[in-house]
Short mmCIF file of C-alpha atoms in Angstrom, two decimals:
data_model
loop_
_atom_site.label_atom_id
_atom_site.label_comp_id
_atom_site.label_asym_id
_atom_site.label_seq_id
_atom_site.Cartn_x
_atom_site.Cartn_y
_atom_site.Cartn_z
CA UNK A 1 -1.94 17.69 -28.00
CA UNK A 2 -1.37 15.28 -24.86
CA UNK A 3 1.56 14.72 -23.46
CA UNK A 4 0.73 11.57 -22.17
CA UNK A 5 2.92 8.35 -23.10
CA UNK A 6 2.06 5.57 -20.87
CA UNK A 7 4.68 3.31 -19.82
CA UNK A 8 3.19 0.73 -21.41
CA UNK A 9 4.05 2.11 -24.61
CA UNK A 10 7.36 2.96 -23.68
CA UNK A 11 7.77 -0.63 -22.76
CA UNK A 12 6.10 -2.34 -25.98
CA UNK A 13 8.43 0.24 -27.89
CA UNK A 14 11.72 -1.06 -26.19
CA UNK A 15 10.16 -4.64 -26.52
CA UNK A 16 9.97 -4.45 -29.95
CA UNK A 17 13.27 -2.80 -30.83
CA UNK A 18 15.34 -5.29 -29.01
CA UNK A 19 13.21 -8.30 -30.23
CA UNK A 20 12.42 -9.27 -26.61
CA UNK A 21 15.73 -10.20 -26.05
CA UNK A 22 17.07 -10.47 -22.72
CA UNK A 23 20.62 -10.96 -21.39
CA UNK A 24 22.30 -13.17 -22.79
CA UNK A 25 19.90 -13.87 -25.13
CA UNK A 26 17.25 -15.23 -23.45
CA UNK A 27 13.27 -13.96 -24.16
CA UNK A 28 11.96 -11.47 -21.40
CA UNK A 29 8.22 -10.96 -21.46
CA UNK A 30 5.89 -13.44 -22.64
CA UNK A 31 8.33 -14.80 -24.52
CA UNK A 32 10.53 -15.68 -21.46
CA UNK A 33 7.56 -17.27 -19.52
CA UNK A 34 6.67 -19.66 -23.06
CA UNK A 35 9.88 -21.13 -22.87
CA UNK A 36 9.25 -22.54 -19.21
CA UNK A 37 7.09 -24.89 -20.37
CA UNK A 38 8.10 -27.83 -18.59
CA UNK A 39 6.19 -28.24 -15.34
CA UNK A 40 9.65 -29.16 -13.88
CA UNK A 41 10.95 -25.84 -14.86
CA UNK A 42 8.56 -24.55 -12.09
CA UNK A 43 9.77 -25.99 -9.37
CA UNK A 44 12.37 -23.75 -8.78
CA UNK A 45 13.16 -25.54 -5.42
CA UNK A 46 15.10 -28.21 -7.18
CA UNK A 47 16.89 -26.02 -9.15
CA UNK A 48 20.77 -24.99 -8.91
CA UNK A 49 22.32 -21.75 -9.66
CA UNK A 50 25.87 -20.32 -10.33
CA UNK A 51 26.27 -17.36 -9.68
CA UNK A 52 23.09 -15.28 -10.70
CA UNK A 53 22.87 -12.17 -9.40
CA UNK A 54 19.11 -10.14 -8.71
CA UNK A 55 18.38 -6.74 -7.89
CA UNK A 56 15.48 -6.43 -5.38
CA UNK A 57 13.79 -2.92 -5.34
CA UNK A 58 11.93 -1.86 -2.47
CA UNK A 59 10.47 0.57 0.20
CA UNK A 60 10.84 -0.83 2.94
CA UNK A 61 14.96 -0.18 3.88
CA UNK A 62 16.60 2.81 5.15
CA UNK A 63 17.92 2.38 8.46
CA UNK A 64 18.32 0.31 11.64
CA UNK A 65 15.98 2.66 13.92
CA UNK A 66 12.90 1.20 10.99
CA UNK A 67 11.97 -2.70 12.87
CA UNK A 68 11.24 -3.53 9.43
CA UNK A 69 14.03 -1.97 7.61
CA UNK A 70 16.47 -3.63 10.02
CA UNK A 71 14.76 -7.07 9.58
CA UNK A 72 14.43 -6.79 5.85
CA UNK A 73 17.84 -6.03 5.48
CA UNK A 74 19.32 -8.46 7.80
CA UNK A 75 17.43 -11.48 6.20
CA UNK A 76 18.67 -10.63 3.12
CA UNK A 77 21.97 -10.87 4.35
CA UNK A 78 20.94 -14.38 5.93
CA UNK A 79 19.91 -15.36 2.26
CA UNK A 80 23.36 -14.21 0.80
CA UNK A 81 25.57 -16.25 3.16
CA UNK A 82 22.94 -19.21 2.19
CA UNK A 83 25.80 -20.26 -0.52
CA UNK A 84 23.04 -21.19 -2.67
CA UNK A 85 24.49 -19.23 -6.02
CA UNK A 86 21.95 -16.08 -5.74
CA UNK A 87 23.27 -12.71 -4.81
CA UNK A 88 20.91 -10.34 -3.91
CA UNK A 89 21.36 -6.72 -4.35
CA UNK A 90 19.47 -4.43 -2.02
CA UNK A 91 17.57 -0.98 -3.53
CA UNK A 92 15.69 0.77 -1.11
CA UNK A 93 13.79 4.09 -1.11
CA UNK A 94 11.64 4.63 1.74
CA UNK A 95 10.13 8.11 0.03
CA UNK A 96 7.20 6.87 -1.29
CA UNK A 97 6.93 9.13 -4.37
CA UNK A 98 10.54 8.75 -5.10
CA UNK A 99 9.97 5.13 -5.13
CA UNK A 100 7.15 5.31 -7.31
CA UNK A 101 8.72 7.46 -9.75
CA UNK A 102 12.57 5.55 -10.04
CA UNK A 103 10.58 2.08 -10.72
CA UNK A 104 8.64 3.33 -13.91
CA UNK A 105 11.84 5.26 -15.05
CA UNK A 106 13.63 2.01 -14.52
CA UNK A 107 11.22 0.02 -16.26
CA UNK A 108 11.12 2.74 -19.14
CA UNK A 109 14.62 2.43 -19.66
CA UNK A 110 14.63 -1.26 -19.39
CA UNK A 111 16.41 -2.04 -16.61
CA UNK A 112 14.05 -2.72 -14.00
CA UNK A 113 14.48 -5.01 -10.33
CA UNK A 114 14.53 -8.59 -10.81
CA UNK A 115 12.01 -8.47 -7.96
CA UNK A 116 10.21 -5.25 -7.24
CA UNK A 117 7.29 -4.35 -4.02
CA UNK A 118 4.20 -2.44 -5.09
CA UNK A 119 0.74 -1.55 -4.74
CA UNK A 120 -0.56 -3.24 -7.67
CA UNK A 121 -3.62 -2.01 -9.48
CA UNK A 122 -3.58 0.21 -11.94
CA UNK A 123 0.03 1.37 -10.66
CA UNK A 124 1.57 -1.60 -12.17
CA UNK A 125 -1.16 -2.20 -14.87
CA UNK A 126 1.02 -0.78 -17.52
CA UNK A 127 4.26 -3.44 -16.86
CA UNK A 128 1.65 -6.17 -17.13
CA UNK A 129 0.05 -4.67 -20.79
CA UNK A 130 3.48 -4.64 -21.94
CA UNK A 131 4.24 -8.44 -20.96
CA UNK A 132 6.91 -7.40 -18.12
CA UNK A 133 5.80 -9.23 -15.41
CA UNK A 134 5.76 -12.98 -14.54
CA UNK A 135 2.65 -14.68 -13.79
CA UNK A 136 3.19 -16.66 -10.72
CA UNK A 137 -0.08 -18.95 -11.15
CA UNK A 138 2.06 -21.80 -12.95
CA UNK A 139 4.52 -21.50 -10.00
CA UNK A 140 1.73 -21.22 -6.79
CA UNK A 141 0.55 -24.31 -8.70
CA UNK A 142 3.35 -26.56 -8.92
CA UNK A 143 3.78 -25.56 -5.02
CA UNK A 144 0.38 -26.01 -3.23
CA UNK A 145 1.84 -25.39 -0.24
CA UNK A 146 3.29 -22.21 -1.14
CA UNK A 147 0.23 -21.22 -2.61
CA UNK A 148 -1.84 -22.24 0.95
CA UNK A 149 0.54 -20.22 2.77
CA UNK A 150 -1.45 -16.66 1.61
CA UNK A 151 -4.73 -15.39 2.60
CA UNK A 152 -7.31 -14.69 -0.17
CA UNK A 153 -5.85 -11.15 -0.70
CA UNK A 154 -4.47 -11.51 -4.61
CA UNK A 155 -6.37 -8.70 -5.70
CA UNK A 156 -3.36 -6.50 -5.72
CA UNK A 157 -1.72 -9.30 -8.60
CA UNK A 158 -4.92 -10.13 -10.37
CA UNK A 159 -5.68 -8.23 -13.55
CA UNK A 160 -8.66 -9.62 -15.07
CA UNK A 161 -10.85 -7.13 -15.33
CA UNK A 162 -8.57 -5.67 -17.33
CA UNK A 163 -8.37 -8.65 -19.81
CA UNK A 164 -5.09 -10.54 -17.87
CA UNK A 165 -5.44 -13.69 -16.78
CA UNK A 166 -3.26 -14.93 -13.63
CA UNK A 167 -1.77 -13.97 -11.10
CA UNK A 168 0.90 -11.31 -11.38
CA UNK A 169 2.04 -10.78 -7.34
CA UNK A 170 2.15 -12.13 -4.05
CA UNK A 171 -0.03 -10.39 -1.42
CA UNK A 172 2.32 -8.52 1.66
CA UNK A 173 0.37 -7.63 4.28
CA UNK A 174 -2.60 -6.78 4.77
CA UNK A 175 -4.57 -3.45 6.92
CA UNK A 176 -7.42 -1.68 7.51
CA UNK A 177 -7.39 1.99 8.07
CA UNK A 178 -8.56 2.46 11.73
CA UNK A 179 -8.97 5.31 14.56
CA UNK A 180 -6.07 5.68 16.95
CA UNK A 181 -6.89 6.86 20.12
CA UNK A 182 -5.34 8.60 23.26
CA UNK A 183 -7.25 7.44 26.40
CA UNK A 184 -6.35 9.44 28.77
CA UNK A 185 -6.84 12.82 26.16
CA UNK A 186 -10.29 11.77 25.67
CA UNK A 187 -10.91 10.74 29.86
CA UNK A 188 -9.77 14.10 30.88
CA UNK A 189 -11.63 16.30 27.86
CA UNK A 190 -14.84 14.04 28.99
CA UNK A 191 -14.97 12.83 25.62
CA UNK A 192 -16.05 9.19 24.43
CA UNK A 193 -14.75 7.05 21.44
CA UNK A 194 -16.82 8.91 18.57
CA UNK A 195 -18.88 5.74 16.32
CA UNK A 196 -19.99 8.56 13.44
CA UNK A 197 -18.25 11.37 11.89
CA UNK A 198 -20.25 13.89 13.66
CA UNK A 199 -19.04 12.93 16.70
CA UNK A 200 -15.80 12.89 15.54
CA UNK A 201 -15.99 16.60 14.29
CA UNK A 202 -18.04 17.40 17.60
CA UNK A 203 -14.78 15.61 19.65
CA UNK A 204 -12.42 17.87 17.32
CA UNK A 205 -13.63 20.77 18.59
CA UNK A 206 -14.14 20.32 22.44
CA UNK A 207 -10.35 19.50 21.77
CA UNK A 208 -9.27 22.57 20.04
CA UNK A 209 -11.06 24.77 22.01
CA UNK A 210 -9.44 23.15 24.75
CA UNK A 211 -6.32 23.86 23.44
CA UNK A 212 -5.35 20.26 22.09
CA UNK A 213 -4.82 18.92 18.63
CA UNK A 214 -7.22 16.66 17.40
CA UNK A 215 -4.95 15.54 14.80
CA UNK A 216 -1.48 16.04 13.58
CA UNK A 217 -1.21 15.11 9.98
CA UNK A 218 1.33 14.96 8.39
CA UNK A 219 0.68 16.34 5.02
CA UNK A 220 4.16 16.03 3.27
CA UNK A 221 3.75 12.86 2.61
CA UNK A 222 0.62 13.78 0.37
CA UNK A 223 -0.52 9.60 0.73
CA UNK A 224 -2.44 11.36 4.10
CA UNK A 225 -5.24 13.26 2.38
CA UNK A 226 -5.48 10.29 -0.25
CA UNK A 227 -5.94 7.79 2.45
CA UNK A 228 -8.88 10.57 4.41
CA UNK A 229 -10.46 10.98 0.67
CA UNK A 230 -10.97 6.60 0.06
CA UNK A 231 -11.97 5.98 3.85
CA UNK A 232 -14.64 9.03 4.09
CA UNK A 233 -15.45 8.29 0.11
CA UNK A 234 -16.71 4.36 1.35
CA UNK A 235 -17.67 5.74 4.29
CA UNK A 236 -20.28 7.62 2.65
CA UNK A 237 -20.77 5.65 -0.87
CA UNK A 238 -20.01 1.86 0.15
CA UNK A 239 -17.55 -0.20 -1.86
CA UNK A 240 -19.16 0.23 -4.76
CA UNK A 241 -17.38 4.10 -5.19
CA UNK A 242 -14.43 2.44 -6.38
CA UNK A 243 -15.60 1.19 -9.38
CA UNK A 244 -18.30 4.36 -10.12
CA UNK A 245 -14.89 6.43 -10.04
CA UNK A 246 -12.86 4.07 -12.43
CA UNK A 247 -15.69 3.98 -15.00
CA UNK A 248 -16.14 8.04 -14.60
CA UNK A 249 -19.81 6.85 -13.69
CA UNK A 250 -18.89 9.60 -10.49
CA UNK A 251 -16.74 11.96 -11.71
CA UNK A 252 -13.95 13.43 -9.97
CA UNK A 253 -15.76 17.28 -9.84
CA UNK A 254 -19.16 15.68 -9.46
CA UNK A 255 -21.26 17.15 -6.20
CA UNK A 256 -20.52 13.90 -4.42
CA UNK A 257 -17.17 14.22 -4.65
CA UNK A 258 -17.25 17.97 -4.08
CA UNK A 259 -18.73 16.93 -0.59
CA UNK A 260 -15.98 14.56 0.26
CA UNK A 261 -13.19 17.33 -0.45
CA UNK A 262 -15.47 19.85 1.56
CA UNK A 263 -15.14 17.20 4.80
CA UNK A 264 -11.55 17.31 4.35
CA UNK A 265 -11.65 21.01 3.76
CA UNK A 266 -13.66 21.88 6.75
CA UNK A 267 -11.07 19.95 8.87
CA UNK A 268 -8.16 21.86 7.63
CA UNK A 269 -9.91 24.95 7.81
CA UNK A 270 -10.88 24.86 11.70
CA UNK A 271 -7.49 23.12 11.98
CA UNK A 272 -9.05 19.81 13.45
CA UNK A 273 -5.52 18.34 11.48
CA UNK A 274 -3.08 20.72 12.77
CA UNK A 275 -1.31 23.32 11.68
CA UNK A 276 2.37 22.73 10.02
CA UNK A 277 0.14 20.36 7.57
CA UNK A 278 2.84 20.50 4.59
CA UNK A 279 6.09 20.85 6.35
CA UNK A 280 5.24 17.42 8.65
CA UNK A 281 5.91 14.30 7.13
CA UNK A 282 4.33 11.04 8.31
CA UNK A 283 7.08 9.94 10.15
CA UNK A 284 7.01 12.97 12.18
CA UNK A 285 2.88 12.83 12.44
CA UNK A 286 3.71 8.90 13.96
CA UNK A 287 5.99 10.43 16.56
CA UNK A 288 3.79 13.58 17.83
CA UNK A 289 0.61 10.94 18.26
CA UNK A 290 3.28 8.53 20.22
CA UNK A 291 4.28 11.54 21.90
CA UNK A 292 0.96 12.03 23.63
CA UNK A 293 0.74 15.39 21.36
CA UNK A 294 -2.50 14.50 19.49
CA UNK A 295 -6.46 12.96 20.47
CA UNK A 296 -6.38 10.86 17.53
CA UNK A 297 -4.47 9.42 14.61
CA UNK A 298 -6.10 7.59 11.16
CA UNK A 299 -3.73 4.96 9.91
CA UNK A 300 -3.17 1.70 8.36
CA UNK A 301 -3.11 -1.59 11.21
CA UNK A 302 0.48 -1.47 10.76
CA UNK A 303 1.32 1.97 13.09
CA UNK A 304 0.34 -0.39 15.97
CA UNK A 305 3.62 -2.43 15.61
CA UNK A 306 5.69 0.74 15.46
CA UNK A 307 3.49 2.37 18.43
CA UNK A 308 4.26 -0.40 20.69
CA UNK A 309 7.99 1.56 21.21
CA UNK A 310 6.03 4.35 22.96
CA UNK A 311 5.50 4.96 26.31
CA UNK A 312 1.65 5.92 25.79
CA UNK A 313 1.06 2.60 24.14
CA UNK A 314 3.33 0.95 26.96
CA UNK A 315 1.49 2.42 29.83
CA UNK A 316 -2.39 1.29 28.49
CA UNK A 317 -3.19 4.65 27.18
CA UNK A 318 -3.70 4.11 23.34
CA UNK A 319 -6.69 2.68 22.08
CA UNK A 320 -8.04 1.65 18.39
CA UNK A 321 -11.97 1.63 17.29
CA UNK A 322 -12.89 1.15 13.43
CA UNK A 323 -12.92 4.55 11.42
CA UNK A 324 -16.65 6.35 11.96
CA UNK A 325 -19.39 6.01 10.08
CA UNK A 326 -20.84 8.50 7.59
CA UNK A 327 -24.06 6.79 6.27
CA UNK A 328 -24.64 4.15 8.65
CA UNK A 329 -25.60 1.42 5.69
CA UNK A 330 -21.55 1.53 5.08
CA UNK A 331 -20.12 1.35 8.67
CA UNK A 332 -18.17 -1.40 7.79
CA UNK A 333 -16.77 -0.99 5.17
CA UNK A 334 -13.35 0.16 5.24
CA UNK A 335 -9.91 1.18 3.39
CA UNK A 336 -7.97 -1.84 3.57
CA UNK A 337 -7.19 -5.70 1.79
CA UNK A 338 -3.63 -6.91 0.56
CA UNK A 339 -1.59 -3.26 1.57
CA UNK A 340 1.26 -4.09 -0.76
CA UNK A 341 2.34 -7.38 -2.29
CA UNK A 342 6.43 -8.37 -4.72
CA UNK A 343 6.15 -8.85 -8.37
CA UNK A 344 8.71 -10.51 -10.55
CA UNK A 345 9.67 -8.47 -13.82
CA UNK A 346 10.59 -10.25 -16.52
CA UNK A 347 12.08 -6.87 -19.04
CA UNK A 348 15.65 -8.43 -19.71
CA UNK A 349 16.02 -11.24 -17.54
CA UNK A 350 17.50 -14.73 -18.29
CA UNK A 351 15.37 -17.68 -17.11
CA UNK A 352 17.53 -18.69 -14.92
CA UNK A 353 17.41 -14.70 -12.86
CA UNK A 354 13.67 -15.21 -13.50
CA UNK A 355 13.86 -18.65 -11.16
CA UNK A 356 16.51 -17.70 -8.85
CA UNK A 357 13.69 -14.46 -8.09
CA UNK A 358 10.83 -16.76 -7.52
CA UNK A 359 13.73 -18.69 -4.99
CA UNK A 360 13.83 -15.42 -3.15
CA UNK A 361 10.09 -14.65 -3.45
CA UNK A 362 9.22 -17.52 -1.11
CA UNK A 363 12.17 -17.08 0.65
CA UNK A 364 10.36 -13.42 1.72
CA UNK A 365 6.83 -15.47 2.34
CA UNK A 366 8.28 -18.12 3.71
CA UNK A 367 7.24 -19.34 8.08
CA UNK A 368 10.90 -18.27 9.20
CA UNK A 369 11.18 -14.99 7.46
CA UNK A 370 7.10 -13.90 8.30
CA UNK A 371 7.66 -14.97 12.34
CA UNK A 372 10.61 -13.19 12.58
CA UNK A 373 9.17 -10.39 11.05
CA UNK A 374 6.20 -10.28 13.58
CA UNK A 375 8.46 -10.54 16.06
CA UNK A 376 10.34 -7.94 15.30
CA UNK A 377 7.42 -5.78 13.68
CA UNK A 378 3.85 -6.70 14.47
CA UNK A 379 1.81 -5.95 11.47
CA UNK A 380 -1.35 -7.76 10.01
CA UNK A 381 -0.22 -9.96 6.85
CA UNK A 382 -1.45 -11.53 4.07
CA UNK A 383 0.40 -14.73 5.22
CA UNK A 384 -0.41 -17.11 7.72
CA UNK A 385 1.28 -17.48 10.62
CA UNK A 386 1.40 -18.97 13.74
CA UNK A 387 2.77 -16.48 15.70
CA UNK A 388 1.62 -14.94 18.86
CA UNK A 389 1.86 -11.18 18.78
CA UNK A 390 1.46 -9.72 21.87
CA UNK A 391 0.23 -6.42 21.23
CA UNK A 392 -3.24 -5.33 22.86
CA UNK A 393 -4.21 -2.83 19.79
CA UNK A 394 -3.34 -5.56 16.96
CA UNK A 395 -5.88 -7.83 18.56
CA UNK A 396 -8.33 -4.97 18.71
CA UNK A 397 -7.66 -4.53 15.09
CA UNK A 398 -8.16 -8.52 14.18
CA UNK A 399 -11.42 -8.03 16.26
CA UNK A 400 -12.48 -5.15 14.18
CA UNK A 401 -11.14 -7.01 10.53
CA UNK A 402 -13.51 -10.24 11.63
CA UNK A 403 -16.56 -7.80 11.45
CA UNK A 404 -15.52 -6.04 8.67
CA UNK A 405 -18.11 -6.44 5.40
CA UNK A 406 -15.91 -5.15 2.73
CA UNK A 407 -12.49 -3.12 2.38
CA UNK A 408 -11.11 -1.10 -0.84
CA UNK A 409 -7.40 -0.23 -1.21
CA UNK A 410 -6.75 3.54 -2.71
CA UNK A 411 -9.59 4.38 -4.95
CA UNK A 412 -7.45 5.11 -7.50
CA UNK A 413 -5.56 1.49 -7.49
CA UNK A 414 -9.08 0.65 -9.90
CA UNK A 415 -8.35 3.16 -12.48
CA UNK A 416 -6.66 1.81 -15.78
CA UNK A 417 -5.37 5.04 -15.77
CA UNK A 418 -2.06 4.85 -13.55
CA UNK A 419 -1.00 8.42 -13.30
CA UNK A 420 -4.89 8.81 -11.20
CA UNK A 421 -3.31 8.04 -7.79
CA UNK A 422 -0.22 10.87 -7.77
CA UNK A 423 -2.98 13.26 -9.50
CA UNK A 424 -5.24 12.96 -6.93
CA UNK A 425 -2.99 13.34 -4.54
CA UNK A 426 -1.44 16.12 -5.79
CA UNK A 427 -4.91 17.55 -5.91
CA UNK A 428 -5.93 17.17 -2.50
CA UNK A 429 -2.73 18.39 -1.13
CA UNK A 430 -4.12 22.33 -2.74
CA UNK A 431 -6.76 21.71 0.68
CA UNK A 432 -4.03 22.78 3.03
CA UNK A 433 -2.89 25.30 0.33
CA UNK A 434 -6.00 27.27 0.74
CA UNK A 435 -7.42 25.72 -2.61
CA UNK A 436 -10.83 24.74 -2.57
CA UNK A 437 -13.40 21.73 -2.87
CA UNK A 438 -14.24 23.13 -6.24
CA UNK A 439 -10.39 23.71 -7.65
CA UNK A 440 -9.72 20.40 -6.16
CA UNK A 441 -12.16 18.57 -8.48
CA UNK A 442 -11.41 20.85 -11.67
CA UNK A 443 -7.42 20.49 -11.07
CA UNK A 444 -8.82 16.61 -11.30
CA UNK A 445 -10.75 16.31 -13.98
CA UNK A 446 -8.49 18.66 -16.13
CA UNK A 447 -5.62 16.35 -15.15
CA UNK A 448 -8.05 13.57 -16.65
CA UNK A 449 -8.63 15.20 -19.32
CA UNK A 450 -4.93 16.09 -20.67
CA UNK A 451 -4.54 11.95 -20.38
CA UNK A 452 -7.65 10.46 -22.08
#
């Protein structure tokens, strides 16, 4: 029997029991988006509000020593004193699994955020099956100039290959998963920038026979090993991997996937990625590489904002080079695109909370709030901007995006199956339990199996 009951069912359940009736009355769903039919009715700019109150849900808060918490949270306190007859109220989980796991209990109950930030894909798949998302296209439209503001990163928001038509978020930023580097580690071990993955495993262990860590992942936050299984699976099987997995045309135990979790297994194993794997967290990974206590560090463009606070980055001695090639056809392509992007739900929502979110959805994309947030954070976004960051390893990184030939988010972000992502996850964390490439891929497929 399986014991799988998608959220979209969930949703289409309470849909129909309440007769898509939001507060107040008013239609959530598709039924809420019919109504605005009036091309007027999407420009929100010209539009006045008493009073409406939205609840904004994301993972990006959690305390003034985050650049980007602080920011977030202070601009939305700007926007409050703004007088313009939207309160917004602030939930923020910075746990990335807890996250995950309150906004589809929230949307299963239905009572989810006005405005919500996710990864899109098949994470958010089910909310658009079920009609509980807004399409922004009819909105980008009747703003051109909004709509000019983002790069062409909407694949996070677009869900037509699944049979949706529109556009369902906003991009976020953007990355690329790239090598971090300490200079003056690799100078004194003699060692140069490895370009392949050999010479990455041959740099690994000049280190730790040197007595330095190579790497100091941290494993609790079990996003690590997924991020090392997409970059070495492109690495090795080009773009196209993505897709071969969603269609089950490569399975999850096949042998080519059996030789991915064997590179990751082989690293743990001669403990190239340190040795408290599951008791670090990433935060604490960040802080050992910025500490000087670790050769390298794989991560999204984004650590090089946060590493600028560090006196290794401050003193010249970090470095960045694109992630090493396996097969040398694929050496650039990359993990990376649109990292995150906001979506809109519509399950319960009056028209009027629906407008006053897409008021605070450019208010997050608009020039002010994106400069100020480079300013305080330098990142790589999805937005344009004008700003000059000064940060030597984020114009590195823009170097190495310009030659990039094609990027893939999480593998599993292609999968109509949305529970794929925390199973393989949870998978691939068994590597640092002394699992092995073999369980890894059965624990997988089983997984697969109990859902289809």
């Amino acid at each position: 029997m399986k014991r799988f009951l998608s959220v979209a069912v969930s949703l289409s359940l309470l849909l129909t029991m309440t007769g898509c009736a939001g507060k107040e009355g008013a239609k959530s769903g598709d039924s809420a988006q019919s109504k605005v039919s009036d091309t007027d009715k999407y420009n929100v700019d010209d539009m006045t509000f008493e009073d409406v109150t939205i609840r904004v849900a994301t993972k990006m808060g959690g305390g003034a020593e985050d650049a980007n918490s602080a920011y977030y949270e202070s601009m939305v306190k700007k926007f409050n004193e703004m007088d313009n007859g939207i309160t917004v109220e602030m939930t923020n989980i910075t746990t990335e699994q807890d996250y995950i796991d309150k906004l589809s209990t929230d949307f299963a109950a239905g009572d989810a955020p006005n405005v919500f930030y996710d990864f899109g894909g098949s994470r958010d798949l089910d909310y658009v099956a079920a009609g509980a998302i807004l399409d922004l296209e009819p909105y980008l439209e009747a703003d051109p100039q909004w709509r000019d503001r983002f790069l062409d990163y909407w694949e996070p928001g677009t869900y037509s290959s699944y049979g949706y038509d529109g556009i369902y978020a906003v991009p976020w930023s953007c990355y690329q998963v790239v090598l971090y580097y300490n200079k003056e580690i690799l100078e004194a071990n003699k060692l140069e920038v490895p370009t392949t993955f050999d010479e990455l495993m041959d740099a690994c262990e000049t280190l730790k026979s040197n007595g330095i860590a190579p790497f100091q992942v941290g494993e609790k936050s079990d996003f690590r090993f997924g991020h090392l299984h997409t970059v070495l699976s492109l690495k090795k099987y080009g773009p196209d991997v993505a897709e071969q997995l969603a269609k089950r045309e490569m399975a999850y135990d096949s042998k080519e996937q059996i030789e991915i979790y064997s590179m990751i297994k082989e690293m743990v194993d001669k403990g190239y990625l340190g040795d408290n794997l599951l008791n670090m967290d990433m935060d604490q990974e960040d802080a050992k590489f910025k500490a000087g206590e670790a050769a390298f560090h794989y991560d999204g463009s984004w650590f090089a904002g946060t590493a600028a606070d560090s006196d290794i980055f401050k003193e010249g001695k970090m470095g960045v080079a694109r992630f090493p090639a396996i097969t040398q056809e694929y050496a650039n392509v990359d993990m990376g695109g649109a990292a995150d992007a906001f979506f809109i739900s519509t399950l319960g929502a009056t028209d009027e909370e629906i407008a006053a979110s897409v008021v605070f959805l450019k208010y997050l994309t608009s020039e002010e709030y994106v400069d100020g947030l480079l300013e305080a954070n330098a990142n790589t976004m999805a937005i344009k901007s004008n700003y000059e960051v000064d940060n030597y390893l984020l114009n590195d990184i823009n170097t190495i995006l310009s030659e990039t030939e094609a990027c893939k988010s999480d593998l599993q972000n292609y999968d109509t199956a949305s529970h794929m992502i925390t199973t393989v996850r949870a998978a691939l964390q068994g590597l640092a339990m002394g699992n092995s490439p073999e369980e890894v891929g059965k624990q997988i497929a089983d997984t697969i199996a109990e859902y289809e």
